[in-house]
Amino acid sequence: MLSYTAFIRPSIRIRPLRHHATRSLATSVFSKTGSTPTAEAEEHLKNVAKYNQYTNAFVDLTQPDHIRSQAIESTRRWESGTAKSAVDGAVMGYKMNFCTSDLRTTCSSAMLENFKAPYTATAIELLEKAGVIMGGKINMDEFGMGSHNVYSHAGPARNPFEILGRSTEEIQELEARSAGGSSGGSAAAVASNMCFAALGSDTGGSVRLPASYCGVVGFKPSYGRISRWGLVAYASSLDTVGTLTKTVSDAQTIYDIMAKEDPKDSTCLTERQRKAIADTLNPIDLTRLKDQDVNAKPLLGVRVGIPQEFNLAELAPATKDLWRRGIQVLKDAGAVVIPVSLPNTKLAVGAYFTLATAEASSNLQRYDGIRYGHQSDKNDEKDALYSHTRMEGFGKEVKRRILLGTYVLTSGSFDNFFLRAQKIRQMVRNDFDRVFSRRNAITGSCGNLVEDFESDNSAATRVHALLTPVAVSTAPKLKDVIGDQIDPVDAFLDDIFTIPASLAGIPSMSVPFGTCTKDGFPMGLQIMSQYGDEEMVFKVAKVIEEKGRGMSNKNSS
Amino acid sequence: MMRPWLLRAQQATGITRLSYYSTGARSHGARGLTTAPRQHHPQQQRPVHAAPPPTRNLVKGRWEPIIGLEIHAQIKSKTKLFSDGQTSFNAPTNTHVTLIDAAYPGTLPECVDLAIKTSLALDAHVYPVSSFDRKHYFYPDLPQGYQITQHYEPLAQNGKIELSPLDGLDYHLTVGIEQLQLEQDTGKSLHDVYPGLTLLDFNRAGTGLMEIVTKPDLRSSKEAGILVKKLQALLRAVNSSDGNMDEGSMRCDVNVSVHEVGKAYGERCELKNLNSIKSVVDAIDAEIARQIVAYESNEPVTQETRGFDVSTGTTFRIRSKESAPDYRYMPEPDLPRLVLDLATIRALKSQLPELPDAQRERIMGQYDLSLIETRTLMGEDGMVKYFESVVSKGPTAKSVITWTIHELLGRLNARDIKFSPDVVKATQLGSLINCVDQGVISAKIGKNVLNLMIEGDLRDAEAIVEEKGWKQMENHDELDKLCEDMMSQYQDKVKAVQKGNI
């Protein structure tokens, strides 16, 4: 093993964090509970003790005393009006593929079982600077490959939804449900209030699907918004840092802290680019509307599209019903809802798995057991060291994707698979540019001829946001997604609604919207908007969230 | 891939490239993203540059060798290609640094500038947009499991190097440069430092390399040797690489095939890891001989990678084509495309130093020097500048060339000292030559003065001559009187001389 001393890097330059405006707990993330960081931390620790044995969300935990002492310090800061940010003192969990110099960074793989990163991811550094306390590292699918958090060296994570508030005996009688994946542990931890929020990573839906299954908010910002430095790569051109939170405004708060330029990631937007993007997003013209109308109907002037291609035959009736209710909610809030077409949606899944596996086979090439990580004892011959090490270190699903990706990149199939997939990706991106009323701030594309885009005719048919389901159904039973009888190709369909946004790099959020009438499990709706237009996602999501919460209350009452 | 860097590209160039992707994606002509084999082999490529007699250097009167070179030159930059790690680094580096740490402020521009200058010096076309790719293979000294290179869209293409009788060839030859690309160097495997163990040193991992690929325009080992030498001189003139083959800052792979004149080209073999110009020449000769023997005895020559054993002077098989790795080239998703401002390219072009060919022509004409004298001058690092600086002190070029390459260089060689402008300062040598030319001292005394200077006397010739009393007498009356005194004092000697007894 080599030493990691060479790894120390100069800390990135970050603009000093704005001190929280009023410096009062009432405007912090603690205002909803009327609580303090200390009390919240105690609550989280209690839930960890109670539920983690069932959900298997946290794999490595920070020493409780360490959390407590940090929470106390934070509470003092709040009392003395010197809080670092709105989330000062909040406890967060981080997915196991984020490098932290404290706990292990295993990526849920035997390959990295004892790996301690010599540095901390940029996103986490920014959060720590804002006063966030690390609660621990969270379970995931190995290297982010999976949709149910079952391909994990730490064992599957379990959906906490029906566990909450039940006794041990009751829980044991329940059939375990999937927490979704690959950030299943993160969603489960937030849903069971083991932490204020959690970081996940989203490559093809890994944040949004678990959020939908567990009933929390899952947000994937535009590609390049948050630095990937320190996020162990699965598919570099698709990987994004995502969040799992209880509310949309929490997601917005955390996102604002992390969305910063980082010279350590060349694909991360620079401040200049961020400004350029902000300049292209013309605000919606509300001048002709009366203030009281705008207050009553927050989405006046907003056009929301319903992509027809997402209306699949496989869609459960309950999901369709949910989607319909979502549309009604947006209409009630003043939005114009129109059908739109994203014709290449059905090609997206194939393109995604071609590109993601190709990049994964390349990114995972470095795990050879030489510098860090698992090394096989059976190092009898030169070549054998590699094969033994990788055979023992990687799990089944990872090996399957490495093989697929290796095949995709071989000289005989590169043109047929990789290049075609790249073309489809471009087509999917064009589909989005054609329906959005704002230009793609990066490519400048509006999907069509400029004249067409600028004509009034087009303005009426183009939309600010899209509304779709997140998943075909509610969380499946764990026994249905574990084991060899599962067809891996069928499993890919779990991500069918989330993949297009990943391919196009656009922001997308899964917002809980009521529960399924059939099994009582939560379901989410997905909101997407044009590249760089996170604000629109938040705006629409807040409306959905508010109504969704109302419905849940109705159901429970 | 989302392409945030495109915006960066616009900012860098100030020109709108928004249509770049929407129009034709990545395929624009020959440089598009396809897996068409790279064209540096005879089967696909005919020399396009003006060439001397189409068949030359035939072996045994009928076998024509076809030779192309791939030269890797380490870029002389302070930091690595994609990380701010130092190029000479004592601590071991970690793989993550070079992958995700693709940040280029401070690191990328330098490597790129030097590679652009080299490309321009090779008269190649520098593309304003190029991109990076990953080349995959497993080897312990390759930390990422892939090397970042420029496979699909290299930095520059279509250059050339001219060889002429002035370089030691009997004819003029233009050797095409297929392309120049940027790539990362690997670490080093140290075999058998401890018996049976391989140690790994990652200091070199991630250092910038230029891969320079020639067209298959060469026909003999002599041509190849001269080309490498010339390229070496060019890299040093541009100061983009040390170009030392023995230190590994320049490495050379050779593709060789042989065929009978008038028949189809033969299968090529790649000779790897040649670490001196002599082994390049010897390995080519050995390989040509081997292939001819094989053809003559009706044994097939198959495409393969071979090494060269210096001790036996023969080549040996490393791996056959069947066992050659599939590198699975893939566009590098962690790095934006490399976008160059045209103004930058122009500025770099104007900064190019005088290149060896132009310099040779100029000094031969300007100072009326012979080819051998010019070659000697240009053969020593910094000597041309030194020579010109001495000439500027006043003496004639003829006497300066004698004093520099014969007297000074001869003495330095005898003492085994490497030439440097600091051993004897140009002002010192200038004063010395002036003293001799003006008759202040004789040429013989001048050589003594030069010896003192080499031994560390930092004064000008005048001061040394003054102190030693070596000044030549110019007053004839005084000299006559001195002679007469001597003769009257030593009568017996005079007589002996008069008898013819000298």
mmCIF file of N, CA and C in Angstrom, chain B residues 72-109:
data_model
loop_
_atom_site.group_PDB
_atom_site.id
_atom_site.type_symbol
_atom_site.label_atom_id
_atom_site.label_comp_id
_atom_site.label_asym_id
_atom_site.label_seq_id
_atom_site.Cartn_x
_atom_site.Cartn_y
_atom_site.Cartn_z
ATOM 1 N N HIS B 72 7.714 9.006 -28.735
ATOM 2 C CA HIS B 72 7.112 9.602 -27.543
ATOM 3 C C HIS B 72 8.133 10.530 -26.920
ATOM 4 N N ALA B 73 7.778 11.781 -26.805
ATOM 5 C CA ALA B 73 8.702 12.731 -26.190
ATOM 6 C C ALA B 73 8.044 13.316 -24.955
ATOM 7 N N GLN B 74 8.749 13.229 -23.824
ATOM 8 C CA GLN B 74 8.215 13.767 -22.577
ATOM 9 C C GLN B 74 8.215 15.293 -22.640
ATOM 10 N N ILE B 75 7.085 15.885 -22.308
ATOM 11 C CA ILE B 75 6.980 17.338 -22.396
ATOM 12 C C ILE B 75 7.701 17.967 -21.207
ATOM 13 N N LYS B 76 8.516 18.947 -21.514
ATOM 14 C CA LYS B 76 9.351 19.584 -20.494
ATOM 15 C C LYS B 76 8.532 20.634 -19.752
ATOM 16 N N SER B 77 7.589 20.207 -18.956
ATOM 17 C CA SER B 77 6.765 21.150 -18.207
ATOM 18 C C SER B 77 6.996 20.919 -16.725
ATOM 19 N N LYS B 78 6.638 21.907 -15.928
ATOM 20 C CA LYS B 78 6.879 21.777 -14.494
ATOM 21 C C LYS B 78 5.882 20.829 -13.852
ATOM 22 N N THR B 79 4.652 20.838 -14.400
ATOM 23 C CA THR B 79 3.638 20.011 -13.784
ATOM 24 C C THR B 79 3.116 18.989 -14.778
ATOM 25 N N LYS B 80 2.332 18.069 -14.239
ATOM 26 C CA LYS B 80 1.820 16.994 -15.081
ATOM 27 C C LYS B 80 0.721 17.495 -16.014
ATOM 28 N N LEU B 81 0.299 16.591 -16.879
ATOM 29 C CA LEU B 81 -0.649 16.998 -17.915
ATOM 30 C C LEU B 81 -1.985 17.465 -17.342
ATOM 31 N N PHE B 82 -2.538 16.716 -16.412
ATOM 32 C CA PHE B 82 -3.870 17.060 -15.925
ATOM 33 C C PHE B 82 -3.918 17.325 -14.433
ATOM 34 N N SER B 83 -2.798 17.220 -13.747
ATOM 35 C CA SER B 83 -2.843 17.504 -12.322
ATOM 36 C C SER B 83 -1.736 18.500 -12.024
ATOM 37 N N ASP B 84 -1.795 19.111 -10.849
ATOM 38 C CA ASP B 84 -0.720 20.042 -10.551
ATOM 39 C C ASP B 84 0.411 19.358 -9.796
ATOM 40 N N GLY B 85 0.473 18.041 -9.890
ATOM 41 C CA GLY B 85 1.624 17.313 -9.351
ATOM 42 C C GLY B 85 2.876 17.706 -10.116
ATOM 43 N N GLN B 86 3.987 17.773 -9.403
ATOM 44 C CA GLN B 86 5.229 18.132 -10.065
ATOM 45 C C GLN B 86 5.692 16.977 -10.941
ATOM 46 N N THR B 87 6.395 17.313 -12.012
ATOM 47 C CA THR B 87 6.856 16.246 -12.891
ATOM 48 C C THR B 87 7.988 15.450 -12.247
ATOM 49 N N SER B 88 8.771 16.092 -11.409
ATOM 50 C CA SER B 88 9.744 15.301 -10.650
ATOM 51 C C SER B 88 9.283 15.324 -9.213
ATOM 52 N N PHE B 89 8.727 14.254 -8.818
ATOM 53 C CA PHE B 89 7.968 14.218 -7.581
ATOM 54 C C PHE B 89 8.552 13.129 -6.725
ATOM 55 N N ASN B 90 8.764 13.391 -5.453
ATOM 56 C CA ASN B 90 9.366 12.356 -4.637
ATOM 57 C C ASN B 90 8.354 11.406 -4.031
ATOM 58 N N ALA B 91 7.206 11.942 -3.644
ATOM 59 C CA ALA B 91 6.224 11.095 -2.996
ATOM 60 C C ALA B 91 5.426 10.331 -4.054
ATOM 61 N N PRO B 92 4.934 9.143 -3.675
ATOM 62 C CA PRO B 92 4.118 8.391 -4.627
ATOM 63 C C PRO B 92 2.790 9.108 -4.874
ATOM 64 N N THR B 93 2.289 9.002 -6.051
ATOM 65 C CA THR B 93 1.021 9.651 -6.342
ATOM 66 C C THR B 93 -0.095 8.633 -6.289
ATOM 67 N N ASN B 94 -1.323 9.144 -6.235
ATOM 68 C CA ASN B 94 -2.489 8.283 -6.119
ATOM 69 C C ASN B 94 -3.339 8.404 -7.373
ATOM 70 N N THR B 95 -3.886 7.341 -7.776
ATOM 71 C CA THR B 95 -4.655 7.298 -9.019
ATOM 72 C C THR B 95 -5.776 8.335 -9.092
ATOM 73 N N HIS B 96 -6.429 8.627 -7.993
ATOM 74 C CA HIS B 96 -7.566 9.551 -8.061
ATOM 75 C C HIS B 96 -7.130 10.949 -8.492
ATOM 76 N N VAL B 97 -5.956 11.296 -8.175
ATOM 77 C CA VAL B 97 -5.504 12.641 -8.510
ATOM 78 C C VAL B 97 -5.607 12.864 -10.007
ATOM 79 N N THR B 98 -5.104 11.930 -10.750
ATOM 80 C CA THR B 98 -5.052 12.162 -12.178
ATOM 81 C C THR B 98 -6.394 11.964 -12.863
ATOM 82 N N LEU B 99 -7.299 11.177 -12.268
ATOM 83 C CA LEU B 99 -8.567 10.998 -12.974
ATOM 84 C C LEU B 99 -9.515 12.173 -12.738
ATOM 85 N N ILE B 100 -9.970 12.315 -11.531
ATOM 86 C CA ILE B 100 -10.990 13.332 -11.305
ATOM 87 C C ILE B 100 -10.336 14.706 -11.281
ATOM 88 N N ASP B 101 -9.088 14.731 -10.879
ATOM 89 C CA ASP B 101 -8.367 15.983 -10.829
ATOM 90 C C ASP B 101 -7.994 16.390 -12.244
ATOM 91 N N ALA B 102 -8.981 16.694 -13.013
ATOM 92 C CA ALA B 102 -8.726 17.060 -14.402
ATOM 93 C C ALA B 102 -8.656 18.572 -14.510
ATOM 94 N N ALA B 103 -8.443 19.216 -13.404
ATOM 95 C CA ALA B 103 -8.433 20.671 -13.409
ATOM 96 C C ALA B 103 -7.206 21.160 -14.150
ATOM 97 N N TYR B 104 -7.400 22.054 -15.082
ATOM 98 C CA TYR B 104 -6.212 22.441 -15.807
ATOM 99 C C TYR B 104 -5.585 23.774 -15.484
ATOM 100 N N PRO B 105 -6.187 24.624 -14.635
ATOM 101 C CA PRO B 105 -5.481 25.886 -14.420
ATOM 102 C C PRO B 105 -4.034 25.624 -13.980
ATOM 103 N N GLY B 106 -3.122 26.228 -14.659
ATOM 104 C CA GLY B 106 -1.731 26.066 -14.259
ATOM 105 C C GLY B 106 -1.053 24.860 -14.854
ATOM 106 N N THR B 107 -1.782 23.821 -15.165
ATOM 107 C CA THR B 107 -1.109 22.632 -15.668
ATOM 108 C C THR B 107 -1.321 22.461 -17.161
ATOM 109 N N LEU B 108 -2.553 22.471 -17.596
ATOM 110 C CA LEU B 108 -2.834 22.182 -18.990
ATOM 111 C C LEU B 108 -2.180 23.177 -19.948
ATOM 112 N N PRO B 109 -2.333 24.465 -19.700
ATOM 113 C CA PRO B 109 -1.824 25.412 -20.693
ATOM 114 C C PRO B 109 -0.359 25.187 -21.031
#
